[in-house]
Amino acid sequence: MKKKLLLAVCMAAPSLLLAAESVHQSVSASNRALLDQYCVICHNQAVVNSLATSNEGLQTTQLRNLGLTLDTEDVSDLAANPEVWEKVIKKLRVGVMPPPNYPRPDKVRYDGFRTWLEDELDSIAANRANPGRTQAFHRLNQTEYRNSIRDLLDLNIDVSDLIPADAPDQYGFDNNAEVLALSPLSVERYVNAAHKIAELAIGAPPRGASITTYDVPLNLIQDDRLSEDLPFGSRGGTAIEHLFPVDGEYRITLNLQTNYVDFVRGFDDANEVELSLDGEHLQTYAFGGDAPGIPAPYSYAGNIRGSDDWEEFMMAFADEGFELVLPVKAGPRVIGATFPREMWEAEGVQQPRLFGYQLAVTELPDGNPGIGSVEIEGPLSIDGSGITPSRQQIFSCEPISADEEPACARQILSSLARRAYRRAVTENDVQGLMEFYKQGQLEGGFETGIQFALERLLVSPDFLFRIEQDPRNAEPDSMYPVTDTELASRLSFFLWSSLPDDELLDLVERSELRDPGVLETQVKRMMSDSRSSGFIENFVGQWLYLRNLDGIYPDPAAFPEFDENLREAFQRETELFIDDQIRSDRSLRELLSADYTYVNERLAEHYGIPKIYGNRYRKVMLEGAERGGLFGHGSLMMVTSYPNRTSPVLRGKFVLENLLGGPPPEPPPNVPALETSNDGKQLTMREAMAMHRENPACRVCHAAMDPIGFSLENYDAVGKWRTQFAGQAIDASGLLPDGNTFDGPDGLRGLLLERPDDFVGTITEKLMRFALGRSLEYYDMPEVRGIVRAAREDDYRWSSVILGVIKSAPFQMRGTEL
Amino acid sequence: MKFFNKTLPRRTLLRGIGASLALPLLDSMVPALSAASAQVAQPSKRLGVVYVPNGMAMKAWTPATDGAGFELTRILKPMADYQDRMLVLTGLNGTNSNAGVHASASTRFLTGTIPARTESDLQAAVSVDQLVAKQLGRQTQLGSLELALDQSDVFGSCDIGFSCQYTSTISWRDAYTPLPMETNPRAVFERLFGDTGTTNPAVRLKRIRKDQSLLDAVSERVSELNRQVGAGDRAKLDQYLDAVRDVERRIKMAEAQSNRELPLVDQPAGVPDTYEEHAKLMFDMQVLAYQTDLTRVITFMMGRELTGRTYAEIGVPDSHHPTSHHRDDPALYEKVTKINEFHTSLFAYYLDKLDATSDGNGSLLDHMLMLYGAGMSDSNRHDNTGLPLVLLGGGSGSVKGGRHLRYEEGTPISNLHLTMLDKMGFPVEKIGSSTNALNLLSDV
């Protein structure tokens, strides 16, 4: 057969088209044969069209629900249904199809087919580009709102109480325009928020005093210097930034940590606690010391009492905190409360480390006192609006006489509107704001006028929504480059999750944003700017599930050593690591292969890294294969576990979804809970999940997820390295459906690093989704592959990938309506 | 060039927070009663529940005689003025539990069931106040209000093996959703009256007008934008316009009703320093809430179940919970009795205010069904039988007070819940473990 074809080609040499056509035919035939041999057995029309019966196998139901009919799809004309072929590519990328125990083509043919599919789809896309269409009105989410307020008004405010939280879309990102709806409740909240923010920003005198309480979590261990804002030689306590609305008198109250019956902790010995404001010492309070009478035994406090005088002494400060009334200047200030470190070691038998219920009830007589909470009440009296960063930002001019007021108001409001609306300001815009200014000015003078106008600005759709509009005479079913204004917003919300700054707006006004080299320069500037922390918080926080870290409470009985210090360290480690990677413009491969991380003493202790002292985070080089790269991060291991045990399935799913781009489908309904013990004997995870391997319907997906998860079993549910579980040595070997074997996190790393295109491609997909604020469709995939190809030339550096996304068609252009 | 046409994503739903509590509303959201004005021809019934923790010193609670003309015991004496409107109920049982006795106490009080044993997955049952709120709440701005004096700040488990959420609430929206209780009077005020910081009608009216003009301006701008975009893009803005119009409608209603007379109260700064001040302030908020008809169902915990609070101000500097394990020691028993008495005297302050607030053709108290009590009787033994319960108020004439009623052994508290539903006007056949409505109450 082959010989014949060759002959035909040779004889028809001049007719290249004919030759190409027959090559095309033979490739198609070969691919058709491949599909028929390995895929159509299951994915065919007969199965999909069959009627459901009550006793059919789970696999049949799954196949029908999937609806994939590879016998009817035409592999010689991918353009007829590119969506389906992109889906196929996803499965081939992670090698889960054909499922285990089914015949599979050899690696060369397998990879070859996939590559062919990708190349074909890419060339089809090259002929008919489709940048997709973002929504015309894209509401700012909570984070973007907060950052915008911060950058617009130089006001740091926690908006989570003010406006509702946003639910993430099915990919885990909360900046998808499709899910950012607007309900009557939200509108009310935005109006209320506008009142509060305007009042704070202007420094308008509040109606009355209010009390803000800052609680210190009970299981934050206060053994060391806890913050850079607290002095050297201090121990424990807390440093909080509080926004004092106006110059005036405030009362600061310290409450020491007590147990649940209000006994102050660590009261046995004399102690001191210090209060400071912006690093300056305010007052020292002494407490504790020789308690009279007979103490209660060192145990469950309260039920077995000490003598009356001892009991009363222990509760002497139970209801009275330490307080200070003092004048404070308006603005964000740091209140510090901490204890001087003692330089002696406690004697005798110490209480074991307490956790959970014990921690709540016992009074730790031989332990250290701690800060329970800090209350700030005020203003008790008002001296004036003071000089705050937000006032300085807003009042770019100050009218000396009443005549000057309107002009100054215009100047202020135009400037604010330009930044808030992220575009050149029209006379209409200013007029609208000036009307509110006039109302306010009548009521309370110049500053009240500005306050009213600011409220109007903050509820304006031009502020709350990112607006993209088709050009006036756009043809339906076409595409156009987004305006420079729209591009500037896309850039700043991608890289900063916030408003474009003056430099970007200036470039837009001079029509220079799209000049050669300008984009690259700007991207570089923006990534080095401190505001790029918004990118890490928002993109990385959601991509790596870091946002979930705060909501997980590991079972204290299973993990008694877990405390808030560790939770905080997990978060910082990952943030600092990624930040360093991006700023140093490393290759994305180092996310997995890095040989360093950031630890402080607490984290180093957890990881078994010796000789690290103090609370500050520092870069350490790592030895051995246990840590290094994202898999070694406690944060990732914790967010992919349950409170009392690891979950190989969650970990496998994470890798498939966020690193390999082949997310598994939803599990079937009515899956029973996992039995983790059998007749009292605890099972290893592998044993417990035997059903995943035995039932063919389960095996389809779990054959890929479980081995990945098992390879990470050395990390327990709080990321600690272990070699044993359930009385057996941990077996971290894995076998993937495509035949690849690996062992342990090192093996998994190696496996992923062998296919950097896949792993970088997945991150690029996520980046693109985040940058566009919409779901990615099949027509975006060729773009993604193009970016990865280009990045490959530059060793997959962050800058290449990010610039690749920014320069791509979906980012630069927009499709019109059909 | 062909795009594959995508219909609007299914996710274009209106999404609110979906929180179980009503959320802060715009200023002066005086209720959207359908034709109602400040004059209420048929004043509606209100439900109130006040809960005290750690059981009761039963020897100083249970009256010696039954029926009418019973003698007030020491703990009941602070409520002497209301004896004729009070029904002391003795002999009702909560479900027994061997573990988590405190978690069971608070949970069973309004649900009649005990909690499932877990620190994470919570399960009980819907509470009777929420059943009432589902009905009454349709006519008020806030379906119900859940308040407390103790913060739930002990993480993890409070009663060993049981999540802290069990002991810090008595209201359950459904079997899996315990409702958080608000402890900060400032937050309560804001939820009721918005953020002008005062009930002063002139101030609030000014805010209403300003918000109206803000929203007018917004609508104008949105309509302008709407004209500039294609049909497909309008959906988002239409959603925005609908939302704005909805809020405007409520503002208009609020403006129409803003002449309702209210005591002049300023927003509290936060949680007051002493227990007594805190309790009284929260009681004041509750009266205001009923008075403005912002809600008709309020539950209030005067302390977290298993609380260790001390009461130095009444000469009991000992922690409540350990003291409640009196072991029949007379000195300790005296201390617990004092604490219970303190609670009822504060409760009497609340009753005084309710009685003094006029409500159509009577007082608020006349139209209220109020339940006061604890989820366990003798605290030393964590006794679940013969719970200390008092039913107060006129219930709009449906409750005849002035009697001490004793029920036969084993009568479940769910029978009381059944009767409460009946008195509030929402009779059901069965609730929790009820066997029957409470007999002696229904001959009214």
PDB file of N, CA and C in Angstrom, chain A residues 298-299 349-355 358-359 362 364 366-367 560:
ATOM      1  N   TYR A 298      -2.406  22.846  88.839  1.00  0.00           N
ATOM      2  CA  TYR A 298      -2.076  23.164  87.447  1.00  0.00           C
ATOM      3  C   TYR A 298      -2.835  22.228  86.533  1.00  0.00           C
ATOM      4  N   SER A 299      -4.100  22.470  86.372  1.00  0.00           N
ATOM      5  CA  SER A 299      -4.878  21.549  85.548  1.00  0.00           C
ATOM      6  C   SER A 299      -6.103  22.281  85.070  1.00  0.00           C
ATOM      7  N   VAL A 349       9.049  21.157  85.792  1.00  0.00           N
ATOM      8  CA  VAL A 349       8.371  20.459  84.690  1.00  0.00           C
ATOM      9  C   VAL A 349       7.369  21.409  84.046  1.00  0.00           C
ATOM     10  N   GLN A 350       7.522  21.632  82.769  1.00  0.00           N
ATOM     11  CA  GLN A 350       6.619  22.554  82.066  1.00  0.00           C
ATOM     12  C   GLN A 350       5.368  21.818  81.613  1.00  0.00           C
ATOM     13  N   GLN A 351       4.326  22.582  81.440  1.00  0.00           N
ATOM     14  CA  GLN A 351       3.131  21.984  80.845  1.00  0.00           C
ATOM     15  C   GLN A 351       3.427  21.619  79.403  1.00  0.00           C
ATOM     16  N   PRO A 352       2.853  20.525  78.932  1.00  0.00           N
ATOM     17  CA  PRO A 352       3.068  20.202  77.526  1.00  0.00           C
ATOM     18  C   PRO A 352       2.367  21.245  76.671  1.00  0.00           C
ATOM     19  N   ARG A 353       2.734  21.267  75.434  1.00  0.00           N
ATOM     20  CA  ARG A 353       2.092  22.237  74.549  1.00  0.00           C
ATOM     21  C   ARG A 353       0.598  21.918  74.461  1.00  0.00           C
ATOM     22  N   LEU A 354      -0.201  22.919  74.666  1.00  0.00           N
ATOM     23  CA  LEU A 354      -1.649  22.718  74.718  1.00  0.00           C
ATOM     24  C   LEU A 354      -2.300  23.097  73.410  1.00  0.00           C
ATOM     25  N   PHE A 355      -3.380  22.458  73.141  1.00  0.00           N
ATOM     26  CA  PHE A 355      -4.075  22.751  71.894  1.00  0.00           C
ATOM     27  C   PHE A 355      -5.554  22.491  72.088  1.00  0.00           C
ATOM     28  N   GLN A 358      -8.029  22.180  75.486  1.00  0.00           N
ATOM     29  CA  GLN A 358      -7.108  22.439  76.597  1.00  0.00           C
ATOM     30  C   GLN A 358      -6.658  23.888  76.578  1.00  0.00           C
ATOM     31  N   LEU A 359      -6.348  24.354  75.374  1.00  0.00           N
ATOM     32  CA  LEU A 359      -5.838  25.705  75.254  1.00  0.00           C
ATOM     33  C   LEU A 359      -6.863  26.709  75.738  1.00  0.00           C
ATOM     34  N   THR A 362      -7.199  26.150  80.082  1.00  0.00           N
ATOM     35  CA  THR A 362      -6.154  26.230  81.090  1.00  0.00           C
ATOM     36  C   THR A 362      -5.587  27.627  81.178  1.00  0.00           C
ATOM     37  N   LEU A 364      -2.358  28.373  82.009  1.00  0.00           N
ATOM     38  CA  LEU A 364      -0.925  28.431  81.743  1.00  0.00           C
ATOM     39  C   LEU A 364      -0.166  29.195  82.816  1.00  0.00           C
ATOM     40  N   ASP A 366       2.511  28.634  84.280  1.00  0.00           N
ATOM     41  CA  ASP A 366       3.951  28.747  84.063  1.00  0.00           C
ATOM     42  C   ASP A 366       4.251  29.149  82.628  1.00  0.00           C
ATOM     43  N   GLY A 367       3.237  29.643  81.974  1.00  0.00           N
ATOM     44  CA  GLY A 367       3.464  30.073  80.600  1.00  0.00           C
ATOM     45  C   GLY A 367       3.593  31.570  80.523  1.00  0.00           C
ATOM     46  N   PRO A 560      -1.465  18.644  66.770  1.00  0.00           N
ATOM     47  CA  PRO A 560      -1.391  19.562  67.901  1.00  0.00           C
ATOM     48  C   PRO A 560      -0.367  20.662  67.713  1.00  0.00           C
TER      49      PRO A 560
END
